[in-house]
Coordinates of C-alpha atoms in Angstrom, one line a residue:
M1 CA 68.3 331.8 5.6
S2 CA 71.5 330.4 3.9
S3 CA 73.6 332.1 1.8
K4 CA 74.0 330.7 -1.6
I5 CA 76.9 331.4 -4.2
T6 CA 75.8 332.3 -7.9
P7 CA 75.0 329.4 -9.8
N8 CA 76.6 330.4 -13.0
I9 CA 79.4 329.1 -14.1
V10 CA 82.4 330.1 -16.9
S11 CA 84.8 328.4 -18.8
P12 CA 88.4 329.2 -17.3
P13 CA 90.3 331.8 -19.4
K14 CA 93.4 329.3 -21.2
K15 CA 95.7 331.2 -19.0
I16 CA 95.8 332.6 -15.7
K17 CA 98.9 334.2 -14.0
V18 CA 99.1 333.7 -10.3
G19 CA 102.3 334.5 -7.5
I20 CA 103.3 332.5 -4.8
L21 CA 104.0 334.5 -1.5
G22 CA 106.8 332.6 1.1
A23 CA 107.8 330.8 -2.4
T24 CA 111.0 329.1 -0.1
G25 CA 109.5 327.5 2.3
T26 CA 108.1 324.2 2.7
V27 CA 104.2 325.2 1.6
G28 CA 105.9 327.6 -0.7
Q29 CA 108.0 324.7 -2.7
R30 CA 104.7 322.4 -2.6
F31 CA 102.9 325.1 -4.6
I32 CA 105.1 324.9 -6.9
T33 CA 105.2 321.5 -6.9
L34 CA 101.6 321.3 -7.4
L35 CA 101.0 324.5 -10.3
S36 CA 104.5 323.3 -12.3
D37 CA 102.3 321.1 -14.4
H38 CA 99.3 323.1 -13.9
P39 CA 96.6 323.4 -17.2
W40 CA 95.8 326.9 -16.2
F41 CA 97.6 328.7 -13.9
I42 CA 101.1 329.8 -14.9
I43 CA 103.7 331.4 -12.1
E44 CA 104.3 334.6 -12.7
A45 CA 105.9 335.7 -9.5
L46 CA 107.9 334.4 -6.5
G47 CA 107.9 336.6 -3.7
A48 CA 110.1 335.6 -0.3
S49 CA 112.4 337.5 2.2
E50 CA 114.6 340.5 1.6
R51 CA 117.7 338.3 1.7
S52 CA 116.2 336.1 -0.9
K53 CA 115.0 339.5 -3.0
G54 CA 116.9 339.7 -6.7
K55 CA 118.0 336.3 -6.7
R56 CA 117.3 333.5 -9.2
Y57 CA 114.8 330.9 -7.4
R58 CA 117.3 328.3 -7.5
E59 CA 119.7 330.3 -5.3
A60 CA 117.6 331.3 -3.1
V61 CA 116.0 328.4 -2.2
K62 CA 117.0 325.0 0.1
W63 CA 114.9 322.9 -2.3
K64 CA 113.1 320.0 0.1
Q65 CA 111.1 318.0 -2.6
T66 CA 111.6 314.6 -3.9
I67 CA 110.7 316.3 -7.4
P68 CA 114.1 318.0 -8.8
L69 CA 113.7 321.6 -9.2
G70 CA 115.6 321.8 -12.3
G71 CA 112.6 319.9 -13.9
L72 CA 109.8 322.2 -12.9
G73 CA 108.5 324.7 -15.6
L74 CA 105.7 327.5 -14.9
G75 CA 102.4 325.7 -15.8
G76 CA 99.8 326.1 -17.8
I77 CA 100.1 322.9 -19.5
G78 CA 96.8 323.0 -21.0
T79 CA 94.9 319.4 -20.9
S80 CA 95.0 319.1 -24.6
E81 CA 97.8 318.7 -27.3
T82 CA 96.5 322.2 -28.7
E83 CA 96.4 323.8 -25.5
K84 CA 100.1 322.6 -25.0
I85 CA 101.5 324.1 -28.1
S86 CA 99.9 327.3 -27.5
S87 CA 101.2 327.7 -23.9
T88 CA 104.6 327.1 -25.4
D89 CA 104.2 329.8 -27.7
L90 CA 103.0 332.0 -24.4
R91 CA 106.6 330.9 -22.6
S92 CA 108.4 330.9 -25.7
D93 CA 111.5 331.4 -23.8
D94 CA 111.0 328.4 -22.4
R95 CA 112.0 329.3 -18.3
R96 CA 112.2 326.8 -15.6
V97 CA 110.4 328.1 -12.2
G98 CA 114.2 327.9 -10.8
D99 CA 115.1 330.8 -13.4
L100 CA 112.4 333.4 -12.0
I101 CA 113.9 336.2 -10.0
V102 CA 112.5 336.3 -6.3
K103 CA 110.7 339.4 -5.7
S104 CA 109.7 340.9 -2.5
C105 CA 106.3 340.4 -0.6
I106 CA 104.8 343.8 -2.0
P107 CA 101.6 344.0 -4.2
E108 CA 103.4 346.3 -6.6
E109 CA 106.1 342.9 -7.7
F110 CA 102.9 341.1 -8.6
K111 CA 100.5 343.6 -10.7
A112 CA 100.2 341.3 -13.4
C113 CA 99.0 338.5 -11.6
Q114 CA 95.6 337.7 -11.4
L115 CA 95.8 335.9 -8.5
V116 CA 97.8 335.1 -5.7
F117 CA 98.7 332.3 -3.2
S118 CA 100.3 332.8 0.3
G119 CA 102.9 330.2 1.6
L120 CA 104.0 333.0 4.2
D121 CA 104.7 331.8 7.8
A122 CA 102.0 333.4 10.4
D123 CA 104.4 335.5 12.4
V124 CA 104.6 337.9 8.6
A125 CA 101.6 336.9 6.1
G126 CA 98.9 339.0 8.7
D127 CA 99.7 342.6 6.8
I128 CA 101.4 340.9 3.9
E129 CA 97.8 339.3 2.8
S130 CA 95.9 342.5 3.9
A131 CA 98.3 344.5 1.9
F132 CA 97.3 342.5 -1.0
R133 CA 93.8 342.4 -0.4
S134 CA 94.1 346.4 0.1
A135 CA 95.6 346.3 -3.4
N136 CA 92.6 344.4 -5.2
I137 CA 94.6 341.1 -5.6
S138 CA 92.4 337.7 -5.3
L139 CA 94.3 336.0 -2.7
F140 CA 94.5 332.2 -1.4
S141 CA 96.1 331.8 2.1
N142 CA 97.5 328.5 3.5
A143 CA 98.2 330.5 6.8
K144 CA 95.8 330.7 10.3
N145 CA 95.6 334.6 10.5
Y146 CA 92.5 335.1 9.2
R147 CA 90.5 332.3 9.7
R148 CA 88.6 333.6 12.4
D149 CA 88.1 337.1 10.5
P150 CA 84.1 337.2 10.4
H151 CA 84.2 338.0 6.7
V152 CA 86.5 335.6 5.6
P153 CA 85.5 332.0 4.3
L154 CA 87.5 329.4 5.9
V155 CA 87.0 326.7 3.0
V156 CA 87.6 323.1 2.9
P157 CA 87.5 322.7 -0.9
L158 CA 85.9 319.2 -0.6
V159 CA 83.3 320.4 2.1
N160 CA 82.0 324.0 1.8
P161 CA 83.0 325.8 -1.2
S162 CA 79.6 327.8 -0.5
H163 CA 81.2 329.7 1.9
F164 CA 82.5 332.0 -0.8
S165 CA 79.1 333.5 -1.2
I166 CA 80.1 336.1 1.6
I167 CA 83.2 337.2 -0.3
P168 CA 81.2 340.3 -1.8
Q169 CA 80.4 341.3 2.1
Q170 CA 84.4 341.3 2.8
Q171 CA 84.4 343.4 0.0
R172 CA 81.8 345.7 0.2
L173 CA 83.0 346.4 4.2
H174 CA 86.7 347.0 3.1
S175 CA 87.3 351.0 3.3
P176 CA 87.7 351.4 0.3
S177 CA 85.3 349.0 -1.1
L178 CA 87.0 346.9 -3.3
S179 CA 86.2 345.2 -7.0
K180 CA 88.7 342.2 -7.2
G181 CA 90.2 341.8 -3.6
F182 CA 89.6 339.2 -1.3
I183 CA 91.5 336.6 1.0
V184 CA 90.2 333.4 1.2
T185 CA 92.2 330.7 3.8
N186 CA 92.0 327.0 4.1
A187 CA 92.0 325.0 6.9
N188 CA 94.5 323.4 9.7
C189 CA 95.6 320.5 8.3
S190 CA 94.6 318.0 10.8
T191 CA 91.2 319.7 10.5
T192 CA 91.0 319.3 7.0
G193 CA 91.8 315.8 7.4
Y194 CA 89.1 315.3 9.0
V195 CA 85.5 317.1 8.6
I196 CA 86.0 315.6 4.9
P197 CA 84.5 312.3 6.4
L198 CA 82.2 314.6 8.6
A199 CA 81.0 316.6 6.0
A200 CA 80.3 313.9 3.9
L201 CA 78.2 311.8 6.9
E202 CA 76.1 314.9 7.9
K203 CA 74.8 315.0 4.1
A204 CA 73.6 311.7 4.3
F205 CA 72.6 311.3 7.4
G206 CA 71.6 314.5 9.3
P207 CA 73.5 316.5 11.8
I208 CA 76.2 315.5 14.1
E209 CA 76.4 316.1 17.7
S210 CA 79.6 315.3 19.2
V211 CA 82.9 314.3 17.8
L212 CA 86.3 312.6 19.8
V213 CA 89.3 313.1 17.5
T214 CA 92.6 311.7 18.4
T215 CA 95.3 313.1 15.8
M216 CA 98.7 310.9 15.3
Q217 CA 100.2 313.7 13.4
A218 CA 103.1 313.4 10.9
I219 CA 106.8 315.5 11.2
S220 CA 106.4 317.3 8.4
G221 CA 103.3 319.2 9.5
A222 CA 105.5 321.0 11.7
G223 CA 107.3 322.5 8.4
Y224 CA 111.2 322.8 8.1
P225 CA 113.5 321.8 10.2
G226 CA 110.3 320.9 12.2
V227 CA 111.0 318.7 15.4
P228 CA 113.7 318.0 16.8
S229 CA 115.2 314.2 16.2
L230 CA 115.9 314.0 19.6
D231 CA 112.3 314.7 20.3
I232 CA 110.8 312.7 18.0
L233 CA 113.0 309.4 16.9
G234 CA 111.7 306.6 18.7
N235 CA 109.0 308.7 20.3
V236 CA 105.5 309.9 20.6
V237 CA 105.1 314.1 21.8
P238 CA 101.6 314.0 23.1
Y239 CA 101.3 317.9 22.5
I240 CA 101.2 320.1 19.8
G241 CA 100.7 323.8 20.3
G242 CA 97.6 325.3 19.7
E243 CA 96.4 322.2 17.3
E244 CA 93.5 321.1 19.6
E245 CA 91.8 324.6 20.1
K246 CA 92.0 324.9 16.1
I247 CA 90.4 321.9 15.2
E248 CA 87.2 322.6 17.9
W249 CA 87.0 325.7 16.7
E250 CA 87.3 325.5 12.7
T251 CA 85.1 322.4 12.7
L252 CA 82.1 324.2 13.8
K253 CA 83.2 327.5 10.9
I254 CA 83.4 324.7 8.6
L255 CA 80.7 322.5 9.1
G256 CA 78.4 325.0 9.9
G257 CA 76.3 327.3 7.4
I258 CA 75.7 331.5 6.5
T259 CA 72.5 333.2 8.0
D260 CA 71.7 336.6 8.2
S261 CA 73.0 338.3 11.4
E262 CA 69.7 339.7 13.5
T263 CA 72.1 342.2 15.2
E264 CA 74.5 343.0 12.9
F265 CA 73.6 345.6 9.5
D266 CA 75.1 347.9 7.2
K267 CA 75.4 351.0 6.7
N268 CA 72.0 350.9 4.4
G269 CA 70.2 348.7 7.3
V270 CA 70.9 345.3 5.3
P271 CA 71.7 342.1 7.8
L272 CA 75.0 341.2 7.3
K273 CA 76.0 337.9 6.6
T274 CA 77.5 335.8 9.2
F275 CA 78.7 332.2 9.8
D276 CA 76.4 330.3 12.0
M277 CA 78.7 327.9 13.7
H278 CA 76.8 324.7 12.9
Q279 CA 73.8 326.3 15.2
A280 CA 71.2 327.6 12.8
G281 CA 68.5 325.7 11.6
G282 CA 67.5 323.7 14.5
R283 CA 70.7 321.9 14.2
P284 CA 72.1 320.8 17.8
A285 CA 75.6 322.2 18.7
L286 CA 78.2 320.6 17.6
R287 CA 80.7 319.8 20.4
V288 CA 84.3 318.5 19.3
S289 CA 87.0 317.5 21.7
A290 CA 90.9 316.8 20.1
S291 CA 93.9 315.1 21.5
C292 CA 97.0 316.1 19.1
N293 CA 100.0 314.1 19.1
R294 CA 103.1 314.4 16.9
V295 CA 104.3 310.8 15.8
P296 CA 107.8 309.3 13.6
V297 CA 105.8 309.4 10.2
V298 CA 106.9 311.9 7.7
D299 CA 103.9 312.6 5.5
G300 CA 100.6 311.5 6.9
H301 CA 98.2 312.7 9.0
M302 CA 96.2 309.4 11.0
E303 CA 92.9 310.5 13.2
C304 CA 90.8 307.9 15.0
V305 CA 87.5 309.9 15.2
S306 CA 84.2 308.9 17.4
L307 CA 80.8 310.5 16.6
R308 CA 77.2 310.6 17.9
F309 CA 74.4 311.2 15.2
H310 CA 71.5 313.4 16.2
R311 CA 69.0 311.2 14.6
R312 CA 67.6 308.0 16.5
P313 CA 68.7 305.2 15.6
P314 CA 72.1 305.9 14.2
P315 CA 73.2 304.5 10.9
S316 CA 74.8 301.2 10.7
P317 CA 78.3 301.0 9.7
Q318 CA 77.8 299.7 6.4
Q319 CA 75.5 302.6 6.0
V320 CA 78.4 304.8 6.7
R321 CA 80.8 303.1 5.0
E322 CA 78.2 303.4 1.8
A323 CA 77.8 307.0 2.2
L324 CA 81.5 307.8 3.0
S325 CA 82.5 306.3 -0.9
A326 CA 79.4 307.5 -2.6
F327 CA 80.5 311.5 -1.5
T328 CA 81.0 313.2 -4.6
P329 CA 81.8 317.2 -3.5
E330 CA 80.9 320.1 -6.2
V331 CA 84.6 320.9 -6.8
Q332 CA 84.4 317.3 -8.0
T333 CA 81.5 317.8 -10.3
L334 CA 82.3 321.1 -11.2
G335 CA 86.0 319.7 -13.0
C336 CA 88.3 321.4 -10.8
P337 CA 91.6 319.8 -12.4
S338 CA 93.3 319.5 -8.9
A339 CA 90.1 317.7 -7.6
P340 CA 90.4 314.1 -6.5
R341 CA 88.5 311.4 -8.5
K342 CA 87.5 309.9 -5.6
A343 CA 87.4 311.9 -2.8
I344 CA 87.0 309.5 0.2
E345 CA 88.6 305.7 -0.5
V346 CA 87.0 303.2 2.0
F347 CA 88.7 300.3 2.9
E348 CA 87.7 297.2 3.9
E349 CA 90.9 296.0 5.5
P350 CA 91.0 296.0 8.9
D351 CA 94.9 297.4 9.0
R352 CA 94.3 299.8 6.5
P353 CA 95.1 303.0 5.4
Q354 CA 98.5 303.3 6.4
P355 CA 100.8 306.4 5.8
R356 CA 103.5 304.6 4.2
L357 CA 101.1 302.7 2.0
D358 CA 98.2 305.1 1.8
V359 CA 98.8 309.0 2.0
K360 CA 99.3 309.5 -1.6
G361 CA 96.6 306.9 -2.8
T362 CA 93.6 309.1 -3.4
H363 CA 94.9 311.9 -6.3
N364 CA 98.0 312.3 -5.4
G365 CA 97.0 312.8 -1.5
A366 CA 93.7 315.4 -3.0
G367 CA 91.0 313.0 -1.4
V368 CA 91.4 310.7 2.1
S369 CA 91.3 307.6 3.5
V370 CA 88.7 305.9 5.4
G371 CA 89.2 302.6 7.4
R372 CA 88.0 300.5 10.2
V373 CA 84.9 301.7 10.1
R374 CA 82.9 300.1 12.9
Q375 CA 80.0 300.6 16.1
C376 CA 81.5 302.8 19.0
Q377 CA 80.5 301.3 22.1
V378 CA 80.4 304.8 24.0
L379 CA 78.6 307.1 20.9
D380 CA 77.6 305.7 17.7
I381 CA 80.3 305.0 15.0
K382 CA 84.5 305.4 15.1
F383 CA 86.5 305.1 12.3
V384 CA 90.2 305.9 10.8
V385 CA 91.1 308.9 8.6
L386 CA 94.3 309.2 6.6
S387 CA 94.8 312.3 5.2
D388 CA 98.4 313.8 3.1
N389 CA 98.8 317.1 5.6
V390 CA 101.1 318.4 2.7
S391 CA 98.8 318.3 -0.1
I392 CA 94.7 318.3 1.1
G393 CA 96.1 319.7 4.4
A394 CA 97.6 322.3 2.9
A395 CA 98.4 323.7 -0.6
T396 CA 96.0 321.4 -2.6
S397 CA 93.4 322.8 -0.6
S398 CA 94.6 326.3 -1.6
I399 CA 94.6 325.4 -5.3
I400 CA 91.4 323.6 -6.0
N401 CA 89.5 326.9 -3.9
A402 CA 91.1 329.2 -6.6
E403 CA 90.1 326.6 -9.5
Y404 CA 86.9 326.7 -8.0
A405 CA 86.9 330.6 -7.4
V406 CA 87.9 330.7 -11.3
L407 CA 85.2 328.3 -12.6
K408 CA 82.4 330.3 -10.7
G409 CA 83.3 333.6 -11.8
V410 CA 84.7 334.7 -8.3
V411 CA 87.9 335.5 -9.7
S412 CA 87.2 337.6 -13.0

């Protein structure tokens, strides 16, 4: 039996104070660029390492974004002129992000925040994120540390926001139990890009049995300073540590559902909710084989996908194109402001999509692009998918997850 999140939809507060952990890093910088003109969220606090603590952000950061730091505000701009005026009144000093004083990554420094985004590196994220949850703070993480936790949702917002329904169990099982604190993670960048078309096809045609995916991943996915120039210029590196295993495992958790466990119970004898890993309800076990490559492209992960459907006969390439183009995720219909207007852009041209031309094409990288949909002579269907690894593959996913949580009342 699938667990469903409450259908109640609430109007978001006009302004919501947020914090960013790992603010000086690559993902943290991306959070700042996206939140600086957000209609609801106002950047209240920035956290980084001890060497940055106490400095103004502009002095602590080695800014690597194309948008100049000096012009970035704190967000909360509203969606109407009235809201923009009230936002200006709220920030009468008209501060810029660069003026904020960097804080330590401890909960006490973020008490004024209603939710916190984490762009921390995995080697430090675990204990810090756990401390924020224990302090009853809602945390949306881009780090990998809690993706495998059996009580933490791994959410690609265009695919499985229904997995937020496990949060009450996460809070109840924490010692002591929590009223507001929780952790939600988003997926690995390469997983995110290709599960969106997979979800659209399962919605239209039923379960997928097997997937072969070969990635061509941009160098920005390695963070800064990234891959050494002598390794990547004029070259392809056919190995990214841990990446293939992440794709193969994360896909099952994301595309699967949530069911009642038959073997695990809480202290009152109530069955615990568990992620079914795409094996419940008579669905065939999904098999995924991934091969990952680093290529000399700055932004944009390209993935070549071949798949087999459970249903016989399988859909035609034209049916697949139509299903992909028609896919409308819940975050879009709900009105999440960072959700793409179109989740999947389908190209008919034989040489598209391309990173240089198309990586920002769907709502500034919040959606994905698919092309070369055709019959596969080994499986059923094959296609190419392009995603913006630093947007929907990272910070944008966390922001849409937070917007969804606000609209659903998960964040009070």
